[in-house]
Every structure is written in structure tokens, then in C-alpha cells.
Coordinates of C-alpha atoms and ligand atoms in Angstrom, one line a residue:
M1 CA 0.0 0.0 0.0
S2 CA 1.5 3.3 -1.1
V3 CA 1.7 6.4 1.1
D4 CA -0.9 8.1 -1.1
S5 CA -3.3 5.2 -0.9
V6 CA -3.0 5.0 2.9
E7 CA -3.7 8.7 3.0
Q8 CA -6.8 8.3 0.8
S9 CA -8.1 5.3 2.8
K10 CA -8.0 7.3 6.0
I11 CA -10.3 10.2 5.0
G12 CA -13.5 10.2 7.1
A13 CA -16.9 9.8 5.3
P14 CA -17.3 12.7 2.9
S15 CA -21.1 12.0 2.9
S16 CA -21.2 13.5 6.4
G17 CA -20.7 16.9 4.8
V18 CA -18.2 17.8 7.5
E19 CA -15.3 20.1 6.6
P20 CA -12.8 18.2 4.5
L21 CA -9.9 19.4 6.7
I22 CA -11.5 17.6 9.7
L23 CA -12.0 14.4 7.7
K24 CA -8.5 14.5 6.4
R25 CA -6.8 14.5 9.8
W26 CA -5.6 11.2 11.2
S27 CA -2.8 9.9 13.4
P28 CA 0.0 8.1 11.6
R29 CA 3.0 6.4 13.3
S30 CA 5.2 6.5 10.2
F31 CA 6.8 9.8 9.3
S32 CA 9.1 10.7 6.5
D33 CA 12.5 12.4 6.9
R34 CA 11.3 15.7 5.4
S35 CA 11.7 18.6 7.9
I36 CA 9.1 21.2 8.5
H37 CA 9.7 24.7 7.3
P38 CA 10.0 27.2 10.2
D39 CA 7.2 29.4 8.7
D40 CA 4.8 26.4 8.7
L41 CA 5.9 25.5 12.2
K42 CA 5.1 29.0 13.4
K43 CA 1.7 28.9 11.8
V44 CA 0.6 25.8 13.7
F45 CA 1.4 27.5 17.0
V46 CA -0.2 30.7 16.0
A47 CA -3.3 28.6 15.2
A48 CA -3.2 27.2 18.7
S49 CA -3.0 30.7 20.1
W50 CA -6.4 31.5 18.6
A51 CA -8.2 28.8 20.6
P52 CA -10.8 29.9 23.1
S53 CA -10.0 29.5 26.8
C54 CA -11.6 30.2 30.1
F55 CA -11.1 34.0 30.9
N56 CA -8.8 34.0 27.8
E57 CA -6.1 32.8 30.1
Q58 CA -4.5 30.7 27.4
P59 CA -3.1 28.2 30.0
W60 CA -1.3 26.0 27.4
R61 CA 2.5 25.8 27.0
F62 CA 4.4 23.9 24.3
I63 CA 7.9 22.6 24.5
V64 CA 9.2 22.0 21.0
G65 CA 12.1 19.7 19.9
H66 CA 13.5 18.9 16.5
R67 CA 15.1 15.6 15.6
G68 CA 18.8 16.0 16.2
D69 CA 18.5 18.4 19.1
A70 CA 18.7 17.8 22.8
I71 CA 15.1 18.8 23.4
F72 CA 13.8 16.2 21.0
D73 CA 16.0 13.5 22.7
R74 CA 14.7 14.5 26.1
I75 CA 11.1 14.2 24.9
V76 CA 11.8 10.8 23.3
D77 CA 13.4 9.7 26.6
A78 CA 10.2 10.6 28.4
L79 CA 8.0 8.5 26.1
I80 CA 6.8 5.1 27.2
G81 CA 7.0 1.8 25.3
F82 CA 6.5 1.6 21.6
N83 CA 5.9 5.4 21.4
K84 CA 9.6 5.8 22.0
Q85 CA 10.4 3.9 18.7
W86 CA 7.9 5.2 16.2
A87 CA 7.8 8.8 17.5
G88 CA 11.5 9.1 17.3
S89 CA 11.2 9.0 13.5
A90 CA 9.1 12.2 13.4
P91 CA 10.9 15.4 12.5
M92 CA 9.6 17.1 15.5
L93 CA 8.0 16.4 18.9
F94 CA 6.4 18.6 21.4
L95 CA 5.0 18.4 24.9
T96 CA 1.9 20.2 26.2
A97 CA 1.5 21.5 29.7
A98 CA -1.3 23.4 31.2
K99 CA -1.4 26.0 34.0
K100 CA -3.4 24.8 37.0
T101 CA -4.3 28.2 38.4
F102 CA -5.8 31.4 36.9
S103 CA -3.2 34.1 36.6
R104 CA -6.0 36.7 37.2
D105 CA -6.4 35.8 40.8
G106 CA -4.4 32.6 41.6
S107 CA -7.6 30.5 42.1
P108 CA -7.5 26.9 40.9
S109 CA -8.8 26.3 37.3
E110 CA -10.8 23.2 36.3
F111 CA -10.4 24.0 32.7
H112 CA -6.7 24.2 32.0
I113 CA -6.4 20.8 30.5
H114 CA -9.7 21.3 28.6
D115 CA -8.4 24.6 27.1
T116 CA -5.0 23.0 26.2
G117 CA -6.9 20.3 24.4
I118 CA -8.8 22.9 22.4
A119 CA -5.5 24.7 21.5
S120 CA -4.1 21.3 20.5
A121 CA -7.1 20.7 18.3
M122 CA -6.6 24.1 16.5
L123 CA -3.0 23.3 16.1
I124 CA -3.5 19.9 14.5
L125 CA -6.1 21.2 12.1
Q126 CA -3.7 23.9 11.0
A127 CA -1.0 21.3 10.6
T128 CA -3.4 19.2 8.5
A129 CA -4.1 22.3 6.3
L130 CA -0.3 22.5 5.7
G131 CA -0.1 18.9 4.6
L132 CA 1.4 17.8 8.0
H133 CA 0.3 15.0 10.2
T134 CA 0.2 14.8 14.0
H135 CA -0.1 12.1 16.6
G136 CA -0.9 12.6 20.2
M137 CA 0.6 10.5 23.0
A138 CA -0.6 9.9 26.5
G139 CA 2.1 7.3 26.8
I140 CA 4.7 9.5 28.5
D141 CA 6.4 9.4 31.8
K142 CA 5.1 12.8 33.1
S143 CA 7.5 12.9 36.1
K144 CA 10.4 12.4 33.8
A145 CA 9.1 15.1 31.4
R146 CA 8.6 17.5 34.3
E147 CA 12.1 17.0 35.6
A148 CA 13.7 17.1 32.1
F149 CA 12.2 20.5 31.4
A150 CA 11.9 21.9 34.9
I151 CA 8.1 22.3 34.5
P152 CA 6.8 24.0 37.6
E153 CA 4.3 22.3 39.9
D154 CA 1.7 25.0 38.9
F155 CA 1.5 23.2 35.5
D156 CA 0.1 19.8 34.6
V157 CA 2.1 17.9 32.0
C158 CA -0.6 16.9 29.5
A159 CA 0.6 15.0 26.4
A160 CA 3.3 14.6 23.8
W161 CA 2.7 15.1 20.1
A162 CA 4.6 14.0 17.0
M163 CA 4.4 16.1 13.9
G164 CA 5.7 15.7 10.4
Y165 CA 5.0 14.4 6.9
L166 CA 3.6 11.0 6.2
G167 CA 6.1 8.1 5.8
D168 CA 6.0 4.6 4.4
P169 CA 3.6 2.4 6.4
D170 CA 5.8 -0.6 5.6
A171 CA 8.6 0.9 7.6
L172 CA 6.6 0.0 10.8
P173 CA 6.7 -3.4 12.5
E174 CA 3.5 -5.3 13.1
P175 CA 0.9 -4.8 14.6
Y176 CA 1.5 -1.1 13.9
R177 CA 1.9 -1.6 10.2
A178 CA -1.6 -3.2 10.0
L179 CA -3.0 -0.4 12.2
E180 CA -1.5 2.2 9.9
K181 CA -3.3 0.7 6.9
G182 CA -6.5 -0.2 8.8
A183 CA -9.9 1.5 8.7
R184 CA -10.8 4.3 11.1
S185 CA -14.0 4.1 13.1
R186 CA -16.1 6.4 15.2
K187 CA -19.0 6.0 17.6
P188 CA -22.4 6.8 16.2
L189 CA -23.9 10.1 17.4
E190 CA -26.6 8.2 19.4
E191 CA -23.9 7.1 21.8
F192 CA -22.8 10.6 22.7
V193 CA -25.3 13.3 21.7
F194 CA -28.3 13.3 24.1
N195 CA -31.5 15.0 24.8
A196 CA -31.6 13.4 28.2
W197 CA -28.9 11.3 29.8
E198 CA -28.3 8.3 27.4
T199 CA -31.3 9.3 25.3
P200 CA -30.1 9.9 21.8
A201 CA -30.7 13.5 20.6
I202 CA -33.3 14.0 17.8
F203 CA -32.0 16.3 15.1
G204 CA -34.7 18.4 13.5
V205 CA -38.4 17.9 14.0
Ligands
FMN301 C1 -4.4 12.7 24.2 C2 -4.1 11.5 23.3 C3 -3.3 10.5 23.7 C4 -3.0 9.5 22.8 N1 -2.0 8.5 23.2 C5 -1.5 7.7 22.3 C6 -0.3 7.0 22.6 O1 0.3 7.0 23.7 N2 0.2 6.2 21.6 C7 -0.3 6.1 20.4 O2 0.2 5.4 19.5 N3 -1.5 6.8 20.1 C8 -2.0 7.6 21.0 N4 -3.1 8.4 20.6 C9 -3.7 8.4 19.3 C10 -5.1 7.8 19.3 O3 -5.0 6.4 19.5 C11 -5.8 8.2 18.0 O4 -6.0 9.6 18.0 C12 -7.2 7.5 18.0 O5 -7.0 6.1 17.8 C13 -8.0 8.0 16.8 O6 -7.4 7.8 15.6 P1 -7.2 9.0 14.6 O7 -6.5 10.1 15.3 O8 -6.3 8.5 13.4 O9 -8.5 9.5 14.1 C14 -3.5 9.5 21.5 C15 -4.3 10.5 21.1 C16 -4.6 11.5 22.0 C17 -5.5 12.7 21.5

């Protein structure tokens, strides 16, 4: 299966009428060697900055490493299990962290991870628009990441992300090769859009 045919097979159902950019995004584990132009890299983080957030506090922080630099190596070091292997082939990795308290008054926020998730969503869609791919990772040793980057206690370490251009799926070992070529699936709306708890919403009259 070629890189192009994998790409085509991953596109979400166009019949849904959803924005093509959203349907085009997916999470590969195979990345090519091609590096990301600094202008494009900047754009994805500017896109993140335009995310909404509670009190416009913008609690997200990103720590960005490029393959070959010490920051990248430290992020790889904090990854767990197989993430360490496949993500190490991406041209860049970044960590997300979220400020636990509001800067306006020092009170605890319950929305910092939520808002960092929204910023990450904006970022990955902008990346998709630029022909890039992204892959989020929960499989990180958060204590290791915190120590490696001296992340203060007032921040939660959230996730790691790989970003780059799509690579050859056959470069992956099984079972990841099969996953890379496999179909994507989603829950039906009845399972998560309700009128009352666990009562599927009715759209229209
Ligand atoms: C916060 C978060 C954590 C994830 N953790 C991992 C991970 O540790 N390793 C991995 O291979 N994929 C990870 N994924 C990728 C998901 O498995 C993937 O997004 C999901 O299966 C849906 O596939 P799609 O993104 O191609 O639509 C993570 C995704 C997110 C958003």
C-alpha cells in the first residue's frame, strides 16, 4: 500500500458533509525524513493561540524539539514503550503543559487541560491544512518530562505530540503496520449526543 493510498483510505466519510480538513486529519505512526519549514511550524502554534479559553487565560504551553536536538532527545526519553520507537522518526516532537491556576487571581482552574486540548485541536487542524500529520501521545512518563524541562508544579504535563509528513507504512513493525493501513472508526452520534442522559438526541423535527 503506497503512502498516497494510505492517505486516501484514512479520510473520514465525505457523505457526512463535515469540513474536508477535519475528515483528512488522522494519526499516523510512520513519518518521512522531510523537515518542517520554520514558517509552517510557526503557523501551527499561531493557530493554537487563537483557541478559546476560560477567561482568555491561554493556559497552554508547548515545549518543542526537532530531531537531532537535545530537546527532542529528552522528549523521546520521556515517552513510554513503543511510542519511543515510532515517534523518534518524526521530524519534531512537542510536549503540552497546562497552568493549573488562573493568573488573574491565583484560584484553581478546572479548565486548564480542557483549554489546552482545544488549543491542540486548533494546532493539529492547521497542521493538516499545511499537509502535515500529527499524533498525540498519552504514553509519556510525566514525572520524567517534568524533571527534564523543569516544568513548575503549577502546571500539569498533558501529552506529547509528534508532527511531520507521512512516511512509508511498511517501515513499521506489526501490529503497527496493520493499524497504519487499517480503517478508522467512530462511535455513532446516538452514543454521545443526548436530549436526556443516554437518550439519543433528535436532530430536527
Ligand atoms: C491525548 C491523546 C493520547 C494518545 N495517546 C497515544 C499513545 O500514547 N500512543 C499512540 O500510539 N497513540 C495515541 N493516541 C492516538 C489515538 O489512539 C488516536 O487519535 C485514535 O485512535 C483515533 O485515531 P485518529 O487520530 O487516526 O482518528 C493518542 C491521542 C490523543 C489525542
